[in-house]
């Protein structure tokens, strides 16, 4: 690496070096978790610190106001959500030194209600010379007889480590014997070995870890332990096939590496959620004799902005899932903004129709609802562009019920400029059987991703389309009929792109009812406190 030539005063040069490093790290990750990287001496994190003034973060119109995010800088995967003494603790992959993915720490926040969050001190940081010297990657948190314990991946090579807290999760001590799992099972040439998910079963600990075999497919390895320290490899909990597609209608492949496995009981079944380096897919199936047999499968999210999902069971017995909402703009734009990555809203998972995964926003979010407007029985005529005059905003919850009739497509237009030059369509395509976010006109900026996102979604004969849409600045989260989700990002360039409209294509549709709430922010300053 040419890092010794880095001009410490130049952000652009430093970024080039750090990107090279990250690409090298990612490549190493794909090479099986055994690759030791060249030293990063010369570009250590402290030399790559970006500082964005708080006032810039607070005034940034693209920065969400009611989603959890770090006070500044980079976040990716949700890590180790745990319900502890009446509160929800959430950790996340975090680079406290800038809005770029490097030198991973575990950020930490706590909430009494899944909605309002308070930041706690960073939980884990890489230890120089330790097995996590190049990053504390993803993992989980468990209650070990009253002691909160994090199980996570250290890099490089990819190994599994633990850390415990004796003071209510304010500080963490890493186990002196780390790594507790030093390598994948002997003889396995894996595409990766990371992101442990641990649970207690029949008086023992079990650990599922993300992995895969090149040319074959993604897989989850199963380990067992009595004490979280000594682990025995058992067998594959489940595996995929490289070119396997989810279903005839969904072109998403299950890939060669499964990251962030999340495995849990759901009603009388079990569910496995994995991130395939492209999509987040779920399987609801049967768990017996320590093997998981997948049943109904699907995408946990139809967009391309939702990844690395993790869940927790709370005291009400609910299973709650979060994912990392990625950015859809250039690395340079992220770094200039001083923040990147957003935590999704909490989703309550249920066993849905035909054994599929049911997904709905946690009802606690309704506490943020402010001013309300309701519209009923509006016919939607194809070809006309019209916005609802009284509704404007980029911090809204929208509930809409459509009777699609014989239309080709129908839906909502959000973040629309008065002249329609900027607008984003949330579209149910009846003819192609898809739910889409059409982003071609979402921004006049050329620096953002404006490709359409979506996937298979069909309605039964007499079923109406029920959309719940959460707009929060650049974030759009959509729940359709409690069984499909689509998370997306849009970055309108005009401050007036705040309109909401309805559309139909091919034939008329009927809007049965539309409820719109203005959503209150969860912090006065976009979570910069
Ligand atoms: N992100 C982490 C890895 C995980 C990946 C590193 C998924 O542990 O596999 O930040 O986004």
Short mmCIF file of C-alpha atoms and ligand atoms in Angstrom, two decimals:
data_model
loop_
_atom_site.label_atom_id
_atom_site.label_comp_id
_atom_site.label_asym_id
_atom_site.label_seq_id
_atom_site.Cartn_x
_atom_site.Cartn_y
_atom_site.Cartn_z
CA UNK A 1 0.00 0.00 0.00
CA UNK A 2 1.24 3.48 -0.77
CA UNK A 3 0.04 4.80 2.51
CA UNK A 4 3.29 6.42 3.57
CA UNK A 5 2.76 8.98 0.82
CA UNK A 6 -0.53 10.12 2.26
CA UNK A 7 -0.80 13.84 2.75
CA UNK A 8 -2.47 14.06 6.14
CA UNK A 9 -4.05 17.40 5.30
CA UNK A 10 -5.88 16.17 2.25
CA UNK A 11 -9.25 14.51 2.82
CA UNK A 12 -9.39 13.29 -0.79
CA UNK A 13 -6.02 11.55 -0.63
CA UNK A 14 -6.80 10.04 2.76
CA UNK A 15 -10.08 8.77 1.45
CA UNK A 16 -8.44 7.10 -1.53
CA UNK A 17 -6.07 5.26 0.78
CA UNK A 18 -8.81 4.23 3.16
CA UNK A 19 -11.05 3.00 0.37
CA UNK A 20 -8.22 0.86 -0.98
CA UNK A 21 -7.75 -0.61 2.47
CA UNK A 22 -11.43 -1.32 2.87
CA UNK A 23 -11.62 -3.00 -0.51
CA UNK A 24 -8.61 -5.09 0.48
CA UNK A 25 -10.33 -5.99 3.74
CA UNK A 26 -13.54 -6.89 1.96
CA UNK A 27 -11.67 -9.05 -0.53
CA UNK A 28 -9.91 -10.77 2.32
CA UNK A 29 -13.29 -11.36 3.92
CA UNK A 30 -14.45 -13.08 0.78
CA UNK A 31 -11.35 -15.22 0.70
CA UNK A 32 -12.44 -17.31 3.60
CA UNK A 33 -11.70 -15.44 6.75
CA UNK A 34 -8.18 -16.81 7.03
CA UNK A 35 -6.32 -14.17 5.15
CA UNK A 36 -4.02 -11.99 7.20
CA UNK A 37 -3.85 -8.55 5.71
CA UNK A 38 -0.82 -6.35 5.34
CA UNK A 39 -0.44 -4.00 8.27
CA UNK A 40 -2.47 -0.82 8.13
CA UNK A 41 0.36 1.14 9.73
CA UNK A 42 0.37 4.68 8.40
CA UNK A 43 -3.39 4.94 7.95
CA UNK A 44 -4.60 4.19 11.44
CA UNK A 45 -8.01 5.51 12.30
CA UNK A 46 -6.84 8.43 14.37
CA UNK A 47 -5.17 9.89 11.28
CA UNK A 48 -8.38 9.62 9.31
CA UNK A 49 -10.70 11.49 11.57
CA UNK A 50 -13.38 13.60 9.90
CA UNK A 51 -15.21 16.11 12.04
CA UNK A 52 -18.56 17.49 10.92
CA UNK A 53 -19.90 20.42 12.95
CA UNK A 54 -23.05 19.54 14.87
CA UNK A 55 -24.88 22.45 13.31
CA UNK A 56 -24.28 20.96 9.83
CA UNK A 57 -25.69 17.61 10.93
CA UNK A 58 -28.69 19.26 12.56
CA UNK A 59 -29.41 21.35 9.46
CA UNK A 60 -28.94 18.57 6.90
CA UNK A 61 -32.30 18.09 5.14
CA UNK A 62 -31.38 14.53 4.12
CA UNK A 63 -30.77 13.41 7.72
CA UNK A 64 -33.70 11.47 9.22
CA UNK A 65 -35.45 12.76 12.33
CA UNK A 66 -37.20 9.74 13.79
CA UNK A 67 -34.90 6.85 12.94
CA UNK A 68 -32.06 5.69 15.19
CA UNK A 69 -28.62 6.75 13.98
CA UNK A 70 -25.27 7.43 15.61
CA UNK A 71 -24.65 11.04 16.64
CA UNK A 72 -22.42 11.33 13.56
CA UNK A 73 -20.24 9.30 11.20
CA UNK A 74 -20.67 5.81 9.84
CA UNK A 75 -23.00 2.98 10.87
CA UNK A 76 -23.86 -0.29 9.24
CA UNK A 77 -25.25 -3.55 10.67
CA UNK A 78 -27.47 -3.69 13.75
CA UNK A 79 -25.60 -5.82 16.29
CA UNK A 80 -26.71 -7.73 19.35
CA UNK A 81 -30.14 -6.24 20.08
CA UNK A 82 -31.05 -7.37 23.59
CA UNK A 83 -33.97 -6.69 25.91
CA UNK A 84 -32.41 -6.08 29.31
CA UNK A 85 -34.02 -4.98 32.56
CA UNK A 86 -37.01 -3.44 30.80
CA UNK A 87 -35.07 -1.63 28.07
CA UNK A 88 -34.07 -2.30 24.49
CA UNK A 89 -30.33 -2.13 23.90
CA UNK A 90 -29.15 -1.78 20.34
CA UNK A 91 -25.55 -1.99 19.17
CA UNK A 92 -24.38 -1.30 15.64
CA UNK A 93 -21.31 -1.36 13.44
CA UNK A 94 -19.82 2.07 13.74
CA UNK A 95 -16.78 4.03 12.63
CA UNK A 96 -16.59 6.96 15.05
CA UNK A 97 -13.89 8.60 12.92
CA UNK A 98 -15.86 9.46 9.82
CA UNK A 99 -18.64 8.50 7.45
CA UNK A 100 -16.69 5.68 5.82
CA UNK A 101 -16.65 1.95 6.57
CA UNK A 102 -13.44 1.26 8.41
CA UNK A 103 -12.08 0.35 11.82
CA UNK A 104 -15.37 -1.06 13.07
CA UNK A 105 -16.52 -0.39 16.63
CA UNK A 106 -19.79 -1.33 18.32
CA UNK A 107 -21.90 1.78 18.88
CA UNK A 108 -24.56 1.48 21.58
CA UNK A 109 -27.98 3.03 22.25
CA UNK A 110 -30.78 2.24 24.67
CA UNK A 111 -34.53 2.79 24.51
CA UNK A 112 -37.45 2.27 26.89
CA UNK A 113 -39.99 2.17 24.07
CA UNK A 114 -38.35 1.21 20.73
CA UNK A 115 -38.81 4.82 19.61
CA UNK A 116 -36.76 7.22 21.73
CA UNK A 117 -33.08 6.34 22.02
CA UNK A 118 -30.25 7.53 24.19
CA UNK A 119 -26.67 7.05 23.11
CA UNK A 120 -24.38 5.17 25.50
CA UNK A 121 -20.58 4.98 25.35
CA UNK A 122 -19.15 2.95 22.49
CA UNK A 123 -19.21 -0.67 23.63
CA UNK A 124 -16.35 -2.25 21.68
CA UNK A 125 -13.30 -0.83 19.94
CA UNK A 126 -10.52 -2.76 18.21
CA UNK A 127 -7.65 -3.66 20.57
CA UNK A 128 -4.22 -3.02 19.00
CA UNK A 129 -2.45 -6.34 18.65
CA UNK A 130 -5.59 -8.26 19.63
CA UNK A 131 -7.68 -10.67 17.54
CA UNK A 132 -10.02 -7.77 16.74
CA UNK A 133 -7.23 -5.31 15.90
CA UNK A 134 -8.68 -4.63 12.44
CA UNK A 135 -12.28 -4.38 13.56
CA UNK A 136 -14.99 -5.62 15.87
CA UNK A 137 -17.42 -7.00 13.33
CA UNK A 138 -20.99 -8.14 13.73
CA UNK A 139 -22.44 -10.47 16.33
CA UNK A 140 -25.01 -10.84 19.06
CA UNK A 141 -25.57 -10.24 22.79
CA UNK A 142 -26.89 -12.78 25.29
CA UNK A 143 -27.70 -12.94 28.99
CA UNK A 144 -25.21 -15.38 30.57
CA UNK A 145 -26.79 -15.98 33.99
CA UNK A 146 -27.19 -12.26 34.59
CA UNK A 147 -24.03 -11.12 32.81
CA UNK A 148 -24.57 -9.39 29.46
CA UNK A 149 -22.20 -11.03 27.01
CA UNK A 150 -21.36 -10.00 23.46
CA UNK A 151 -20.24 -12.63 20.96
CA UNK A 152 -18.67 -11.01 17.88
CA UNK A 153 -16.23 -11.47 15.03
CA UNK A 154 -12.71 -10.09 15.22
CA UNK A 155 -10.78 -9.50 11.97
CA UNK A 156 -8.34 -10.39 10.36
CA UNK A 157 -8.40 -13.38 10.11
CA UNK A 158 -12.07 -13.80 11.00
CA UNK A 159 -12.32 -15.28 14.50
CA UNK A 160 -14.98 -15.27 17.22
CA UNK A 161 -14.53 -13.32 20.45
CA UNK A 162 -16.54 -12.55 23.56
CA UNK A 163 -16.82 -9.53 25.88
CA UNK A 164 -18.77 -9.16 29.13
CA UNK A 165 -20.16 -6.26 31.12
CA UNK A 166 -20.34 -6.05 34.92
CA UNK A 167 -21.80 -2.55 35.14
CA UNK A 168 -25.09 -2.66 33.29
CA UNK A 169 -23.48 -2.45 29.83
CA UNK A 170 -21.64 0.82 30.35
CA UNK A 171 -18.23 -0.83 29.88
CA UNK A 172 -17.12 -4.15 28.46
CA UNK A 173 -14.16 -6.40 29.23
CA UNK A 174 -12.89 -8.65 26.49
CA UNK A 175 -12.23 -12.27 27.43
CA UNK A 176 -8.46 -12.78 27.90
CA UNK A 177 -8.69 -16.09 26.02
CA UNK A 178 -10.07 -14.48 22.85
CA UNK A 179 -10.53 -15.70 20.21
CA UNK A 180 -12.87 -18.36 21.55
CA UNK A 181 -13.20 -19.82 18.04
CA UNK A 182 -9.95 -19.32 16.14
CA UNK A 183 -10.78 -20.72 12.69
CA UNK A 184 -13.51 -22.41 10.67
CA UNK A 185 -13.75 -26.20 11.02
CA UNK A 186 -10.66 -27.93 9.68
CA UNK A 187 -10.66 -28.74 6.02
CA UNK A 188 -13.41 -26.25 5.11
CA UNK A 189 -12.42 -23.64 2.55
CA UNK A 190 -14.99 -21.06 3.47
CA UNK A 191 -15.96 -17.79 1.79
CA UNK A 192 -16.23 -16.22 5.25
CA UNK A 193 -16.65 -17.09 8.91
CA UNK A 194 -18.45 -14.38 10.78
CA UNK A 195 -21.46 -12.80 12.53
CA UNK A 196 -22.34 -15.28 15.30
CA UNK A 197 -25.93 -15.72 16.51
CA UNK A 198 -26.11 -17.45 19.93
CA UNK A 199 -29.05 -18.93 21.83
CA UNK A 200 -29.67 -21.15 24.85
CA UNK A 201 -31.31 -24.51 24.34
CA UNK A 202 -31.67 -27.47 26.71
CA UNK A 203 -29.11 -26.07 29.15
CA UNK A 204 -26.41 -25.46 26.55
CA UNK A 205 -25.33 -22.65 24.25
CA UNK A 206 -25.63 -22.92 20.48
CA UNK A 207 -23.96 -20.64 17.97
CA UNK A 208 -24.89 -20.26 14.31
CA UNK A 209 -22.30 -18.55 12.16
CA UNK A 210 -22.42 -17.16 8.64
CA UNK A 211 -20.28 -18.85 6.04
CA UNK A 212 -20.26 -20.39 2.58
CA UNK A 213 -18.22 -22.41 0.15
CA UNK A 214 -16.99 -20.91 -3.09
CA UNK A 215 -18.80 -22.29 -6.09
CA UNK A 216 -21.31 -24.10 -3.86
CA UNK A 217 -23.38 -21.71 -1.78
CA UNK A 218 -24.00 -19.90 1.47
CA UNK A 219 -24.32 -21.84 4.69
CA UNK A 220 -24.70 -21.59 8.44
CA UNK A 221 -22.39 -23.61 10.71
CA UNK A 222 -23.63 -24.81 14.08
CA UNK A 223 -21.51 -24.95 17.26
CA UNK A 224 -22.27 -25.96 20.85
CA UNK A 225 -20.78 -24.86 24.20
CA UNK A 226 -21.39 -25.17 27.93
CA UNK A 227 -19.77 -21.85 28.85
CA UNK A 228 -19.61 -19.59 25.74
CA UNK A 229 -15.82 -20.08 25.81
CA UNK A 230 -15.19 -23.66 24.67
CA UNK A 231 -17.02 -24.46 21.45
CA UNK A 232 -17.48 -27.71 19.51
CA UNK A 233 -18.42 -27.67 15.86
CA UNK A 234 -21.47 -29.85 15.23
CA UNK A 235 -22.54 -29.61 11.57
CA UNK A 236 -24.26 -27.35 9.04
CA UNK A 237 -27.47 -25.92 10.44
CA UNK A 238 -28.60 -25.16 6.91
CA UNK A 239 -27.09 -24.55 3.49
CA UNK A 240 -28.06 -22.99 0.19
CA UNK A 241 -27.11 -23.61 -3.41
CA UNK A 242 -25.13 -20.94 -5.25
CA UNK A 243 -27.49 -20.41 -8.19
CA UNK A 244 -30.68 -21.19 -6.35
CA UNK A 245 -33.36 -18.52 -6.85
CA UNK A 246 -35.92 -17.80 -4.22
CA UNK A 247 -38.94 -18.55 -6.36
CA UNK A 248 -39.98 -18.51 -9.98
CA UNK A 249 -40.90 -14.85 -9.72
CA UNK A 250 -37.88 -13.64 -7.78
CA UNK A 251 -34.54 -13.44 -9.49
CA UNK A 252 -32.63 -13.09 -6.23
CA UNK A 253 -29.94 -15.72 -5.83
CA UNK A 254 -29.06 -17.05 -2.40
CA UNK A 255 -25.36 -16.54 -3.19
CA UNK A 256 -22.08 -18.00 -1.96
CA UNK A 257 -21.78 -16.34 1.43
CA UNK A 258 -24.41 -15.89 4.12
CA UNK A 259 -23.74 -13.01 6.49
CA UNK A 260 -25.47 -12.16 9.75
CA UNK A 261 -27.56 -15.31 10.32
CA UNK A 262 -30.48 -14.66 12.66
CA UNK A 263 -32.17 -17.85 13.89
CA UNK A 264 -35.15 -17.92 16.24
CA UNK A 265 -38.43 -19.65 17.10
CA UNK A 266 -41.54 -18.17 15.52
CA UNK A 267 -44.86 -19.58 16.74
CA UNK A 268 -44.51 -23.36 16.26
CA UNK A 269 -41.81 -22.98 13.60
CA UNK A 270 -38.30 -21.54 13.36
CA UNK A 271 -37.09 -18.76 11.10
CA UNK A 272 -33.66 -18.19 9.62
CA UNK A 273 -32.77 -14.80 8.17
CA UNK A 274 -29.50 -14.39 6.28
CA UNK A 275 -27.92 -11.58 4.29
CA UNK A 276 -26.57 -12.88 1.00
CA UNK A 277 -24.32 -9.95 0.06
CA UNK A 278 -27.21 -8.79 -2.11
CA UNK A 279 -30.51 -9.37 -0.36
CA UNK A 280 -31.87 -10.30 3.04
CA UNK A 281 -33.77 -13.55 2.72
CA UNK A 282 -35.84 -15.45 5.20
CA UNK A 283 -36.94 -19.03 5.57
CA UNK A 284 -39.64 -20.21 7.89
CA UNK A 285 -39.29 -23.93 8.52
CA UNK A 286 -38.76 -26.78 10.92
CA UNK A 287 -35.93 -27.13 13.44
CA UNK A 288 -35.44 -30.68 14.68
CA UNK A 289 -32.41 -32.67 15.85
CA UNK A 290 -30.38 -29.47 15.47
CA UNK A 291 -30.98 -29.19 11.74
CA UNK A 292 -33.08 -26.50 10.11
CA UNK A 293 -35.29 -27.54 7.20
CA UNK A 294 -36.38 -24.42 5.27
CA UNK A 295 -40.02 -23.99 4.33
CA UNK A 296 -41.57 -20.80 2.95
CA UNK A 297 -38.88 -18.42 1.69
CA UNK A 298 -38.86 -14.82 0.62
CA UNK A 299 -37.09 -11.52 0.79
CA UNK A 300 -37.30 -9.70 4.10
CA UNK A 301 -37.12 -6.51 2.06
CA UNK A 302 -37.68 -5.91 -1.64
CA UNK A 303 -35.44 -2.85 -1.94
CA UNK A 304 -31.68 -2.80 -2.18
CA UNK A 305 -31.10 -0.54 0.80
CA UNK A 306 -31.89 -2.88 3.70
CA UNK A 307 -29.26 -5.30 4.97
CA UNK A 308 -27.78 -7.37 7.80
CA UNK A 309 -31.05 -7.72 9.74
CA UNK A 310 -31.04 -8.87 13.38
CA UNK A 311 -33.85 -9.54 15.82
CA UNK A 312 -34.64 -9.84 19.52
CA UNK A 313 -37.49 -11.29 21.58
CA UNK A 314 -38.90 -8.82 24.09
CA UNK A 315 -40.81 -9.29 27.33
CA UNK A 316 -44.11 -9.24 25.46
CA UNK A 317 -42.91 -12.31 23.54
CA UNK A 318 -42.68 -10.35 20.31
CA UNK A 319 -39.92 -10.95 17.77
CA UNK A 320 -38.60 -7.57 16.62
CA UNK A 321 -36.32 -7.08 13.64
CA UNK A 322 -34.06 -4.21 12.59
CA UNK A 323 -31.92 -3.77 9.49
CA UNK A 324 -29.23 -1.39 8.30
CA UNK A 325 -30.60 1.16 5.82
CA UNK A 326 -27.75 1.90 3.44
CA UNK A 327 -27.12 5.14 1.64
CA UNK A 328 -27.89 5.58 -2.06
CA UNK A 329 -25.37 8.29 -2.80
CA UNK A 330 -21.67 8.43 -3.53
CA UNK A 331 -18.97 7.73 -0.95
CA UNK A 332 -17.78 11.32 -1.37
CA UNK A 333 -21.29 12.66 -0.65
CA UNK A 334 -21.57 10.49 2.46
CA UNK A 335 -18.23 11.62 3.75
CA UNK A 336 -19.01 15.25 3.03
CA UNK A 337 -22.32 14.93 4.93
CA UNK A 338 -20.48 13.52 7.96
CA UNK A 339 -22.91 10.66 8.48
CA UNK A 340 -23.94 7.49 6.65
CA UNK A 341 -26.28 4.63 7.47
CA UNK A 342 -29.57 4.55 9.37
CA UNK A 343 -31.23 1.92 11.56
CA UNK A 344 -34.58 0.78 10.18
CA UNK A 345 -37.76 1.09 12.20
CA UNK A 346 -38.46 -1.94 14.40
CA UNK A 347 -40.58 -4.56 12.67
CA UNK A 348 -42.71 -7.09 14.50
CA UNK A 349 -42.42 -10.53 12.91
CA UNK A 350 -45.23 -13.05 12.91
CA UNK A 351 -46.08 -16.29 11.23
CA UNK A 352 -48.01 -15.08 8.22
CA UNK A 353 -50.30 -16.52 5.61
CA UNK A 354 -49.10 -19.81 4.04
CA UNK A 355 -46.23 -20.05 6.51
CA UNK A 356 -44.53 -16.92 5.19
CA UNK A 357 -43.09 -14.17 7.35
CA UNK A 358 -45.54 -11.52 8.51
CA UNK A 359 -43.97 -8.07 9.01
CA UNK A 360 -45.51 -4.94 10.50
CA UNK A 361 -44.09 -1.79 12.06
CA UNK A 362 -43.96 -1.91 15.87
CA UNK A 363 -47.10 -0.12 17.12
CA UNK A 364 -44.95 1.98 19.48
CA UNK A 365 -44.01 4.15 16.49
CA UNK A 366 -47.54 5.54 16.51
CA UNK A 367 -46.53 7.58 19.57
CA UNK A 368 -44.78 9.93 17.13
CA UNK A 369 -47.94 10.75 15.22
CA UNK A 370 -48.83 14.44 15.19
CA UNK A 371 -51.22 16.39 12.94
CA UNK A 372 -53.58 14.04 11.11
CA UNK A 373 -55.50 14.32 7.86
CA UNK A 374 -57.90 11.81 6.35
CA UNK A 375 -59.26 11.43 2.83
CA UNK A 376 -61.86 8.93 1.65
CA UNK A 377 -63.21 7.54 -1.61
CA UNK A 378 -61.08 9.39 -4.15
CA UNK A 379 -61.27 8.07 -7.72
CA UNK A 380 -57.83 8.12 -9.39
CA UNK A 381 -57.88 8.80 -13.11
CA UNK A 382 -54.89 7.71 -15.21
CA UNK A 383 -52.74 10.33 -16.88
CA UNK A 384 -53.37 13.24 -14.54
CA UNK A 385 -50.66 14.63 -12.25
CA UNK A 386 -52.11 16.06 -9.10
CA UNK A 387 -50.91 16.55 -5.56
CA UNK A 388 -53.04 16.66 -2.44
CA UNK A 389 -53.08 20.38 -1.71
CA UNK A 390 -53.14 20.21 2.06
CA UNK A 391 -50.44 17.58 2.55
CA UNK A 392 -46.75 18.36 2.43
CA UNK A 393 -43.85 16.90 4.27
CA UNK A 394 -40.79 14.71 4.49
CA UNK A 395 -41.52 13.41 7.97
CA UNK A 396 -44.79 11.55 7.52
CA UNK A 397 -46.57 8.31 8.15
CA UNK A 398 -48.98 7.52 5.33
CA UNK A 399 -51.60 4.78 5.40
CA UNK A 400 -53.40 4.19 2.13
CA UNK A 401 -55.90 1.62 0.99
CA UNK A 402 -56.45 1.20 -2.75
CA UNK A 403 -58.94 -0.76 -4.76
CA UNK A 404 -56.79 -1.34 -7.88
CA UNK A 405 -59.69 -2.45 -10.09
CA UNK A 406 -58.44 -3.11 -13.62
CA UNK A 407 -55.57 -0.60 -13.56
CA UNK A 408 -52.09 -1.61 -14.70
CA UNK A 409 -50.50 0.10 -11.74
CA UNK A 410 -51.45 2.45 -8.93
CA UNK A 411 -49.83 4.07 -5.95
CA UNK A 412 -48.50 7.15 -4.25
CA UNK A 413 -46.18 9.89 -5.38
CA UNK A 414 -44.01 11.21 -2.56
CA UNK A 415 -41.34 13.87 -2.17
CA UNK A 416 -42.81 15.57 -5.22
CA UNK A 417 -41.93 19.06 -6.42
CA UNK A 418 -44.98 21.22 -7.26
CA UNK A 419 -44.12 20.95 -10.99
CA UNK A 420 -43.44 17.21 -10.71
CA UNK A 421 -39.83 17.58 -11.90
CA UNK A 422 -38.75 15.72 -8.78
CA UNK A 423 -40.97 12.89 -7.55
CA UNK A 424 -40.76 9.30 -6.36
CA UNK A 425 -43.48 6.74 -7.06
CA UNK A 426 -44.44 3.96 -4.69
CA UNK A 427 -46.05 1.61 -7.14
CA UNK A 428 -48.08 -1.55 -7.05
CA UNK A 429 -47.80 -2.99 -10.55
CA UNK A 430 -50.79 -5.23 -10.97
CA UNK A 431 -49.64 -6.41 -14.38
CA UNK A 432 -46.11 -7.43 -13.37
CA UNK A 433 -47.05 -8.46 -9.82
CA UNK A 434 -44.51 -6.18 -8.18
CA UNK A 435 -44.12 -3.59 -5.49
CA UNK A 436 -41.71 -0.87 -6.61
CA UNK A 437 -40.12 2.38 -5.65
CA UNK A 438 -39.57 4.23 -8.92
CA UNK A 439 -36.72 6.63 -8.38
CA UNK A 440 -35.82 7.85 -11.89
CA UNK A 441 -37.15 11.31 -11.08
CA UNK A 442 -36.46 11.22 -7.35
CA UNK A 443 -33.72 13.84 -7.58
CA UNK A 444 -32.23 16.31 -10.01
CA UNK A 445 -28.85 15.48 -8.49
CA UNK A 446 -26.74 13.16 -10.62
CA UNK A 447 -24.81 11.95 -7.60
CA UNK A 448 -27.52 9.65 -6.24
CA UNK A 449 -28.88 6.23 -7.14
CA UNK A 450 -32.07 6.69 -9.16
CA UNK A 451 -32.70 3.14 -10.29
CA UNK A 452 -36.01 1.51 -9.47
CA UNK A 453 -36.15 -0.99 -6.65
CA UNK A 454 -38.69 -3.67 -5.88
CA UNK A 455 -39.74 -7.26 -6.16
CA UNK A 456 -42.61 -9.72 -6.33
CA UNK A 457 -45.84 -8.75 -4.64
CA UNK A 458 -49.33 -9.86 -5.63
CA UNK A 459 -52.79 -9.34 -4.23
CA UNK A 460 -55.44 -12.00 -3.93
CA UNK A 461 -58.54 -11.60 -6.10
CA UNK A 462 -60.58 -9.46 -3.71
CA UNK A 463 -57.77 -8.05 -1.66
CA UNK A 464 -57.17 -4.31 -1.44
CA UNK A 465 -53.69 -2.79 -1.45
CA UNK A 466 -52.80 -1.59 2.03
CA UNK A 467 -49.69 0.53 2.18
CA UNK A 468 -48.02 1.95 5.24
CA UNK A 469 -45.27 4.34 4.27
CA UNK A 470 -42.80 6.05 6.58
CA UNK A 471 -41.05 9.06 5.08
CA UNK A 472 -38.15 10.42 7.06
CA UNK A 473 -36.02 12.83 5.00
CA UNK A 474 -34.00 10.56 2.67
CA UNK A 475 -35.50 7.32 4.08
CA UNK A 476 -38.61 5.57 2.75
CA UNK A 477 -39.86 2.45 4.51
CA UNK A 478 -42.89 0.71 3.06
CA UNK A 479 -45.01 -2.08 4.51
CA UNK A 480 -47.51 -3.66 2.12
CA UNK A 481 -50.40 -5.74 3.44
CA UNK A 482 -48.30 -6.77 6.48
CA UNK A 483 -46.31 -9.23 4.37
CA UNK A 484 -43.89 -7.29 2.15
CA UNK A 485 -41.46 -4.52 2.97
CA UNK A 486 -39.49 -2.22 0.75
CA UNK A 487 -36.89 0.16 2.11
CA UNK A 488 -35.37 2.80 -0.12
CA UNK A 489 -33.45 6.07 -0.16
CA UNK A 490 -34.18 9.26 -2.12
CA UNK A 491 -32.32 12.56 -2.03
CA UNK A 492 -34.44 15.28 -3.65
CA UNK A 493 -32.37 18.36 -4.44
CA UNK A 494 -35.17 20.92 -4.05
CA UNK A 495 -36.32 22.01 -0.63
CA UNK A 496 -39.90 22.21 -1.94
CA UNK A 497 -40.08 18.54 -2.99
CA UNK A 498 -42.55 17.70 -0.25
CA UNK A 499 -45.78 16.91 -2.11
CA UNK A 500 -47.92 13.80 -1.88
CA UNK A 501 -50.03 12.55 -4.79
CA UNK A 502 -51.94 9.57 -6.11
CA UNK A 503 -51.71 7.94 -9.50
CA UNK A 504 -53.11 5.13 -11.58
CA UNK A 505 -51.96 3.79 -14.93
CA UNK A 506 -53.89 2.03 -17.69
CA UNK A 507 -57.29 2.31 -16.02
CA UNK A 508 -58.76 4.08 -13.04
CA UNK A 509 -58.26 2.94 -9.46
CA UNK A 510 -60.01 3.91 -6.25
CA UNK A 511 -58.39 5.26 -3.14
CA UNK A 512 -60.65 3.92 -0.39
CA UNK A 513 -58.95 5.79 2.44
CA UNK A 514 -55.82 7.75 3.11
CA UNK A 515 -54.52 8.76 6.55
CA UNK A 516 -51.50 11.00 6.85
CA UNK A 517 -49.75 11.95 10.07
CA UNK A 518 -46.91 14.36 10.54
CA UNK A 519 -44.27 12.53 12.56
CA UNK A 520 -42.55 14.15 15.51
CA UNK A 521 -38.76 14.04 15.66
CA UNK A 522 -37.21 11.85 18.37
CA UNK A 523 -34.63 14.49 19.21
CA UNK A 524 -34.64 18.24 18.77
CA UNK A 525 -31.44 18.12 16.77
CA UNK A 526 -31.59 15.04 14.57
CA UNK A 527 -29.92 12.85 17.19
CA UNK A 528 -26.76 14.86 17.47
CA UNK A 529 -26.96 14.93 21.27
N1 LIG B 1 -20.78 -6.24 8.04
C1 LIG B 1 -19.88 -6.59 9.10
C2 LIG B 1 -19.63 -8.05 8.92
C3 LIG B 1 -20.84 -8.51 8.22
C4 LIG B 1 -21.11 -7.39 7.27
C5 LIG B 1 -18.65 -5.72 8.99
C6 LIG B 1 -22.53 -7.36 6.77
O1 LIG B 1 -19.45 -8.70 10.16
O2 LIG B 1 -20.66 -9.74 7.57
O3 LIG B 1 -18.99 -4.37 9.21
O4 LIG B 1 -22.89 -6.07 6.36
#
